[in-house]
mmCIF file of C-alpha atoms in Angstrom:
data_model
loop_
_atom_site.group_PDB
_atom_site.id
_atom_site.type_symbol
_atom_site.label_atom_id
_atom_site.label_comp_id
_atom_site.label_asym_id
_atom_site.label_seq_id
_atom_site.Cartn_x
_atom_site.Cartn_y
_atom_site.Cartn_z
ATOM 1 C CA MET Q 74 29.969 8.458 57.058
ATOM 2 C CA LYS Q 75 29.765 11.836 55.298
ATOM 3 C CA ASN Q 76 27.448 10.332 52.667
ATOM 4 C CA ILE Q 77 25.161 8.894 55.349
ATOM 5 C CA THR Q 78 25.080 12.243 57.149
ATOM 6 C CA ALA Q 79 24.251 14.051 53.920
ATOM 7 C CA VAL Q 80 21.419 11.634 53.177
ATOM 8 C CA PHE Q 81 20.083 12.019 56.726
ATOM 9 C CA ILE Q 82 20.135 15.819 56.453
ATOM 10 C CA ALA Q 83 18.418 15.651 53.068
ATOM 11 C CA ILE Q 84 15.642 13.472 54.507
ATOM 12 C CA ILE Q 85 15.098 15.923 57.378
ATOM 13 C CA VAL Q 86 14.997 18.892 54.994
ATOM 14 C CA ASN Q 87 12.525 17.131 52.696
ATOM 15 C CA CYS Q 88 10.284 16.123 55.603
ATOM 16 C CA PHE Q 89 10.319 19.692 56.900
ATOM 17 C CA SER Q 90 9.459 20.999 53.426
ATOM 18 C CA ILE Q 91 6.547 18.567 53.125
ATOM 19 C CA TYR Q 92 5.283 19.503 56.590
ATOM 20 C CA THR Q 93 5.551 23.208 55.763
ATOM 21 C CA ALA Q 94 3.639 22.708 52.525
ATOM 22 C CA ILE Q 95 0.912 20.792 54.343
ATOM 23 C CA ALA Q 96 0.683 23.437 57.054
ATOM 24 C CA GLN Q 97 0.482 26.223 54.490
ATOM 25 C CA ASP Q 98 -2.212 24.330 52.576
ATOM 26 C CA LYS Q 99 -4.161 23.716 55.765
ATOM 27 C CA ASN Q 100 -4.036 27.339 56.838
ATOM 28 C CA SER Q 101 -4.408 28.943 53.408
ATOM 29 C CA VAL Q 102 -8.182 29.312 53.793
ATOM 30 C CA LEU Q 103 -10.463 29.924 56.730
ATOM 31 C CA VAL Q 104 -12.328 26.677 56.075
ATOM 32 C CA PRO Q 105 -11.778 24.248 53.153
ATOM 33 C CA LEU Q 106 -15.240 24.686 51.624
ATOM 34 C CA PRO Q 107 -15.721 25.585 47.932
ATOM 35 C CA SER Q 108 -18.809 27.650 48.811
ATOM 36 C CA VAL Q 109 -16.773 29.963 51.081
ATOM 37 C CA ASP Q 110 -14.519 32.159 48.945
ATOM 38 C CA ASP Q 111 -11.235 33.155 50.576
ATOM 39 C CA PHE Q 112 -8.721 35.133 48.526
ATOM 40 C CA THR Q 113 -6.295 35.867 51.382
ATOM 41 C CA LYS Q 114 -4.003 32.829 50.854
ATOM 42 C CA GLY Q 115 -3.640 32.552 54.612
ATOM 43 C CA GLU Q 116 -2.175 36.020 55.062
ATOM 44 C CA ASN Q 117 -3.498 38.867 57.183
ATOM 45 C CA GLY Q 118 -4.405 42.086 55.422
ATOM 46 C CA TRP Q 119 -6.166 42.978 52.191
ATOM 47 C CA ALA Q 120 -7.093 40.534 49.418
ATOM 48 C CA PHE Q 121 -8.927 41.093 46.143
ATOM 49 C CA GLY Q 122 -10.731 38.809 43.733
ATOM 50 C CA LEU Q 123 -12.400 40.091 40.571
ATOM 51 C CA GLY Q 124 -14.245 38.090 37.948
ATOM 52 C CA VAL Q 125 -17.437 37.346 36.098
ATOM 53 C CA GLY Q 126 -20.024 34.584 36.089
ATOM 54 C CA ILE Q 127 -22.760 33.429 33.729
ATOM 55 C CA GLU Q 128 -25.991 32.063 35.225
ATOM 56 C CA TYR Q 129 -28.813 30.165 33.569
ATOM 57 C CA GLU Q 130 -31.784 30.552 35.878
ATOM 58 C CA THR Q 131 -35.513 31.090 36.250
ATOM 59 C CA ALA Q 132 -36.663 34.631 35.463
ATOM 60 C CA TYR Q 133 -38.231 35.077 38.932
ATOM 61 C CA GLU Q 134 -39.337 32.885 41.842
ATOM 62 C CA GLY Q 135 -41.868 30.363 40.587
ATOM 63 C CA SER Q 136 -41.304 31.180 36.923
ATOM 64 C CA ASP Q 137 -41.248 28.641 34.111
ATOM 65 C CA GLU Q 138 -39.226 31.059 31.972
ATOM 66 C CA PHE Q 139 -35.438 30.770 31.859
ATOM 67 C CA GLY Q 140 -32.638 33.009 30.718
ATOM 68 C CA LEU Q 141 -28.915 33.758 30.834
ATOM 69 C CA GLU Q 142 -27.573 36.505 33.053
ATOM 70 C CA VAL Q 143 -24.047 37.853 33.440
ATOM 71 C CA GLN Q 144 -23.058 38.679 37.011
ATOM 72 C CA PRO Q 145 -19.904 40.192 38.552
ATOM 73 C CA ALA Q 146 -17.959 37.861 40.845
ATOM 74 C CA GLY Q 147 -15.311 38.245 43.516
ATOM 75 C CA ALA Q 148 -14.915 40.363 46.629
ATOM 76 C CA VAL Q 149 -12.712 42.729 48.580
ATOM 77 C CA GLN Q 150 -11.568 41.033 51.779
ATOM 78 C CA TRP Q 151 -9.557 41.943 54.858
ATOM 79 C CA ARG Q 152 -8.284 39.146 57.081
ATOM 80 C CA ASN Q 153 -7.242 39.266 60.710
ATOM 81 C CA GLY Q 154 -6.414 35.798 61.985
ATOM 82 C CA ASP Q 155 -9.544 33.676 61.910
ATOM 83 C CA HIS Q 156 -11.777 36.590 60.888
ATOM 84 C CA ILE Q 157 -12.502 37.919 57.408
ATOM 85 C CA TYR Q 158 -14.392 41.145 56.671
ATOM 86 C CA TYR Q 159 -15.613 41.494 53.099
ATOM 87 C CA PHE Q 160 -17.489 43.558 50.548
ATOM 88 C CA ALA Q 161 -19.114 41.599 47.713
ATOM 89 C CA GLY Q 162 -21.623 43.145 45.342
ATOM 90 C CA GLU Q 163 -24.136 45.028 47.484
ATOM 91 C CA ALA Q 164 -23.272 43.186 50.698
ATOM 92 C CA PHE Q 165 -20.945 43.936 53.593
ATOM 93 C CA GLY Q 166 -20.137 40.993 55.815
ATOM 94 C CA TRP Q 167 -17.976 39.213 58.356
ATOM 95 C CA ARG Q 168 -17.167 35.566 58.807
ATOM 96 C CA GLY Q 169 -15.204 34.035 61.611
ATOM 97 C CA LEU Q 170 -13.889 30.664 62.691
ATOM 98 C CA LEU Q 171 -14.626 30.595 66.415
ATOM 99 C CA SER Q 172 -13.207 27.095 66.885
ATOM 100 C CA ASP Q 173 -12.097 24.231 64.653
ATOM 101 C CA ASN Q 174 -15.749 23.265 64.166
ATOM 102 C CA TRP Q 175 -17.786 26.499 64.170
ATOM 103 C CA LEU Q 176 -17.988 28.976 61.294
ATOM 104 C CA LEU Q 177 -20.227 32.027 61.721
ATOM 105 C CA ASP Q 178 -21.189 34.488 59.006
ATOM 106 C CA ALA Q 179 -23.144 37.745 59.087
ATOM 107 C CA LEU Q 180 -23.860 40.159 56.249
ATOM 108 C CA VAL Q 181 -25.970 43.207 55.494
ATOM 109 C CA GLY Q 182 -27.225 43.584 51.944
ATOM 110 C CA PHE Q 183 -30.210 43.962 49.670
ATOM 111 C CA GLU Q 184 -32.697 41.426 48.363
ATOM 112 C CA GLU Q 185 -33.254 41.744 44.621
ATOM 113 C CA GLY Q 186 -36.663 43.125 43.741
ATOM 114 C CA ARG Q 187 -39.109 41.936 41.099
ATOM 115 C CA ALA Q 188 -40.357 43.838 38.060
ATOM 116 C CA GLU Q 189 -43.326 43.085 35.846
ATOM 117 C CA SER Q 190 -40.895 43.030 32.915
ATOM 118 C CA ASP Q 191 -39.082 40.034 34.457
ATOM 119 C CA SER Q 192 -41.641 37.894 32.653
ATOM 120 C CA ASP Q 193 -41.283 38.087 28.879
ATOM 121 C CA GLU Q 194 -44.695 36.453 28.545
ATOM 122 C CA GLY Q 195 -46.456 39.062 30.684
ATOM 123 C CA ARG Q 196 -47.288 36.756 33.581
ATOM 124 C CA LEU Q 197 -46.441 39.438 36.140
ATOM 125 C CA ASN Q 198 -48.526 42.176 34.523
ATOM 126 C CA GLY Q 199 -50.699 43.966 37.059
ATOM 127 C CA LEU Q 200 -48.714 42.792 40.100
ATOM 128 C CA GLY Q 201 -46.657 45.960 40.341
ATOM 129 C CA GLU Q 202 -42.977 46.532 40.997
ATOM 130 C CA GLN Q 203 -41.061 45.248 44.018
ATOM 131 C CA GLU Q 204 -38.067 47.362 44.954
ATOM 132 C CA GLU Q 205 -34.832 46.069 46.461
ATOM 133 C CA ALA Q 206 -35.247 45.451 50.179
ATOM 134 C CA PHE Q 207 -32.765 45.595 53.060
ATOM 135 C CA GLU Q 208 -31.896 42.251 54.654
ATOM 136 C CA LEU Q 209 -29.674 40.840 57.370
ATOM 137 C CA VAL Q 210 -28.308 37.308 56.890
ATOM 138 C CA LEU Q 211 -26.946 35.266 59.804
ATOM 139 C CA GLN Q 212 -25.459 31.832 59.211
ATOM 140 C CA ALA Q 213 -23.727 29.160 61.272
ATOM 141 C CA ARG Q 214 -22.040 25.916 60.243
ATOM 142 C CA ARG Q 215 -21.040 23.172 62.682
ATOM 143 C CA SER Q 216 -18.592 20.610 61.361
ATOM 144 C CA PHE Q 217 -18.477 17.057 62.694
ATOM 145 C CA THR Q 218 -14.835 16.606 61.655
ATOM 146 C CA SER Q 219 -11.681 18.707 61.842
ATOM 147 C CA ASP Q 220 -11.315 18.662 58.038
ATOM 148 C CA TRP Q 221 -14.882 19.879 57.418
ATOM 149 C CA ARG Q 222 -16.014 16.713 55.698
ATOM 150 C CA TYR Q 223 -19.566 16.782 57.144
ATOM 151 C CA TRP Q 224 -21.497 19.632 58.732
ATOM 152 C CA LEU Q 225 -24.846 21.101 59.725
ATOM 153 C CA VAL Q 226 -25.881 24.535 58.512
ATOM 154 C CA GLY Q 227 -28.475 27.046 59.669
ATOM 155 C CA ARG Q 228 -29.339 30.418 58.138
ATOM 156 C CA LEU Q 229 -31.710 33.246 59.047
ATOM 157 C CA VAL Q 230 -32.669 35.953 56.562
ATOM 158 C CA THR Q 231 -34.577 38.846 58.094
ATOM 159 C CA GLY Q 232 -35.478 42.264 56.775
ATOM 160 C CA ASP Q 233 -38.134 44.727 55.724
ATOM 161 C CA GLU Q 234 -40.305 42.069 54.086
ATOM 162 C CA GLY Q 235 -40.322 39.109 56.453
ATOM 163 C CA ASN Q 236 -38.140 36.257 57.596
ATOM 164 C CA LEU Q 237 -36.767 33.083 56.037
ATOM 165 C CA GLY Q 238 -34.941 30.195 57.693
ATOM 166 C CA LEU Q 239 -32.807 27.427 56.233
ATOM 167 C CA PHE Q 240 -31.622 24.218 57.897
ATOM 168 C CA GLY Q 241 -29.572 21.467 56.336
ATOM 169 C CA ALA Q 242 -26.531 19.232 56.141
ATOM 170 C CA GLY Q 243 -23.555 19.153 53.808
ATOM 171 C CA ARG Q 244 -20.650 17.048 52.642
ATOM 172 C CA ARG Q 245 -17.316 17.977 51.074
ATOM 173 C CA PHE Q 246 -15.654 15.827 48.408
ATOM 174 C CA GLY Q 247 -11.984 15.514 47.520
ATOM 175 C CA HIS Q 248 -8.858 15.606 49.681
ATOM 176 C CA GLN Q 249 -7.855 19.233 49.095
ATOM 177 C CA THR Q 250 -7.836 21.571 52.070
ATOM 178 C CA ASP Q 251 -7.254 24.787 50.118
ATOM 179 C CA GLY Q 252 -10.903 25.607 49.425
ATOM 180 C CA THR Q 253 -11.046 23.846 46.068
ATOM 181 C CA GLY Q 254 -12.984 20.718 45.134
ATOM 182 C CA SER Q 255 -16.721 20.288 45.508
ATOM 183 C CA GLU Q 256 -19.464 20.104 48.122
ATOM 184 C CA ILE Q 257 -23.168 19.364 48.298
ATOM 185 C CA ASN Q 258 -25.862 20.596 50.697
ATOM 186 C CA VAL Q 259 -29.400 19.333 51.302
ATOM 187 C CA VAL Q 260 -31.673 21.873 52.986
ATOM 188 C CA VAL Q 261 -35.182 22.565 54.253
ATOM 189 C CA VAL Q 262 -36.443 26.147 53.891
ATOM 190 C CA VAL Q 263 -39.215 27.792 55.934
ATOM 191 C CA HIS Q 264 -40.659 31.309 55.827
ATOM 192 C CA ASP Q 265 -43.161 33.456 57.694
ATOM 193 C CA SER Q 266 -46.361 34.716 56.072
ATOM 194 C CA GLU Q 267 -44.912 38.140 55.214
ATOM 195 C CA TYR Q 268 -41.965 36.647 53.330
ATOM 196 C CA ALA Q 269 -44.208 34.057 51.655
ATOM 197 C CA ASN Q 270 -46.647 36.661 50.358
ATOM 198 C CA LYS Q 271 -43.844 38.888 49.113
ATOM 199 C CA GLY Q 272 -42.966 36.266 46.534
ATOM 200 C CA PHE Q 273 -46.191 34.354 45.983
ATOM 201 C CA GLY Q 274 -49.079 36.300 47.490
ATOM 202 C CA ILE Q 275 -51.639 38.331 45.534
ATOM 203 C CA ASN Q 276 -53.589 41.036 47.348
ATOM 204 C CA LYS Q 277 -56.988 42.446 46.358
ATOM 205 C CA SER Q 278 -55.552 45.313 44.310
ATOM 206 C CA GLN Q 279 -53.104 43.042 42.480
ATOM 207 C CA SER Q 280 -55.883 40.562 41.794
ATOM 208 C CA ALA Q 281 -58.065 43.272 40.244
ATOM 209 C CA ASN Q 282 -55.200 44.566 38.079
ATOM 210 C CA SER Q 283 -53.842 41.199 36.973
ATOM 211 C CA GLY Q 284 -56.915 39.012 36.819
ATOM 212 C CA LEU Q 285 -55.181 36.436 39.011
ATOM 213 C CA LYS Q 286 -56.904 34.893 42.012
ATOM 214 C CA GLU Q 287 -56.407 36.671 45.327
ATOM 215 C CA THR Q 288 -53.943 34.560 47.318
ATOM 216 C CA ASN Q 289 -52.798 34.807 50.921
ATOM 217 C CA LEU Q 290 -50.131 32.394 52.145
ATOM 218 C CA SER Q 291 -49.413 31.377 55.709
ATOM 219 C CA GLY Q 292 -45.991 30.751 57.174
ATOM 220 C CA GLY Q 293 -44.375 27.335 57.282
ATOM 221 C CA LEU Q 294 -42.547 25.065 54.884
ATOM 222 C CA ARG Q 295 -41.373 26.830 51.740
ATOM 223 C CA SER Q 296 -39.276 24.192 49.975
ATOM 224 C CA ILE Q 297 -36.685 21.462 50.099
ATOM 225 C CA GLY Q 298 -33.541 21.951 48.083
ATOM 226 C CA ILE Q 299 -30.122 20.747 47.073
ATOM 227 C CA ASP Q 300 -27.138 22.755 45.909
ATOM 228 C CA TYR Q 301 -23.716 21.844 44.556
ATOM 229 C CA ASN Q 302 -20.586 24.033 44.623
ATOM 230 C CA TYR Q 303 -17.302 23.591 42.768
ATOM 231 C CA ARG Q 304 -14.039 25.556 42.842
ATOM 232 C CA HIS Q 305 -10.703 24.935 41.105
ATOM 233 C CA ASN Q 306 -7.427 26.855 41.037
ATOM 234 C CA ILE Q 307 -6.004 27.021 37.516
ATOM 235 C CA ASN Q 308 -2.833 28.621 38.875
ATOM 236 C CA ASP Q 309 -1.831 31.030 41.656
ATOM 237 C CA ASN Q 310 -4.090 33.787 40.338
ATOM 238 C CA TRP Q 311 -6.875 32.287 38.220
ATOM 239 C CA GLN Q 312 -9.772 30.364 39.720
ATOM 240 C CA ILE Q 313 -12.912 28.863 38.201
ATOM 241 C CA PHE Q 314 -16.109 28.174 40.110
ATOM 242 C CA GLY Q 315 -19.500 26.649 39.499
ATOM 243 C CA GLU Q 316 -22.827 26.166 41.264
ATOM 244 C CA ALA Q 317 -26.034 24.254 40.632
ATOM 245 C CA LEU Q 318 -29.220 24.740 42.676
ATOM 246 C CA PHE Q 319 -32.569 22.972 42.706
ATOM 247 C CA GLU Q 320 -35.464 23.987 44.993
ATOM 248 C CA TYR Q 321 -38.802 22.133 45.068
ATOM 249 C CA PHE Q 322 -41.669 24.211 46.442
ATOM 250 C CA SER Q 323 -44.184 23.151 49.090
ATOM 251 C CA SER Q 324 -47.788 22.483 48.109
ATOM 252 C CA GLU Q 325 -48.969 25.886 49.394
ATOM 253 C CA VAL Q 326 -46.410 27.719 47.267
ATOM 254 C CA ARG Q 327 -47.165 25.543 44.236
ATOM 255 C CA ASN Q 328 -50.852 26.487 44.509
ATOM 256 C CA SER Q 329 -50.095 30.176 44.072
ATOM 257 C CA PRO Q 330 -50.945 31.525 40.570
ATOM 258 C CA ILE Q 331 -47.497 33.141 40.535
ATOM 259 C CA ALA Q 332 -45.826 29.718 40.757
ATOM 260 C CA ARG Q 333 -45.963 28.657 37.134
ATOM 261 C CA SER Q 334 -43.487 25.899 37.969
ATOM 262 C CA ASN Q 335 -43.176 23.514 40.917
ATOM 263 C CA TYR Q 336 -39.488 24.252 41.307
ATOM 264 C CA GLU Q 337 -36.733 26.801 40.882
ATOM 265 C CA THR Q 338 -33.337 25.978 39.433
ATOM 266 C CA GLU Q 339 -30.084 27.744 38.653
ATOM 267 C CA VAL Q 340 -26.765 26.752 37.075
ATOM 268 C CA GLY Q 341 -23.774 29.055 37.016
ATOM 269 C CA ILE Q 342 -20.089 29.071 36.096
ATOM 270 C CA GLY Q 343 -17.453 31.779 36.309
ATOM 271 C CA VAL Q 344 -13.848 32.790 36.594
ATOM 272 C CA ILE Q 345 -12.054 34.978 39.149
ATOM 273 C CA TYR Q 346 -8.635 36.620 39.083
ATOM 274 C CA ILE Q 347 -7.030 36.809 42.546
ATOM 275 C CA PHE Q 348 -4.652 39.735 42.959
#
């Protein structure tokens, strides 16, 4: 009888341990998406992640020149329940899980400018310098399942130099619920005329200085794109991540003299240490 009781108690303890592990895994991140970094490990308070990434990407929007660039990675985060406030690079932001199926994100940051020297072949000569510009980014994701297997995403980027909108759908792969694994998103991107001309327009002065045809774009479809995100925990502190992006421009953008290529692409990989 004592042996049976001991076995019964052991089974209960093991089941409770398994349940606890599952619960901790489920609640360790705000949402189980590799594209949403969460260094808090499910605990309220401060969390830090510091690392570095290497990106192989086009030199500027529409360029047919490619190069490697080293970028810092990670963030400082503060969690309070289902809300995370963070500082990453030049951006301050907040993201919150308002229900099991809604994730909202808002950040204030700066859009990277463009310099004539970004083109090693001189294809931006005469177009002048574009300084960093303030921008506000608002994003919402709506999951169709409690485990965030499928979702819709919408994003608005607005600032000093126009507005851009993104709409798409995504899918998560793997059975992990700790923010690791991989995901893919397919999106449609639109912009207003001000945003379009910031990247691909050529005014009269720029045309005279560069010899390129004067170009004025209207608002509308900018591109269709696909992006892939990957994240893996090596151990409790070290994490690797990767991303691949492909964006195919609309016919109006492709007709701009600045668009030396019909697409933009980027591949990156990096490592982060979580304190």
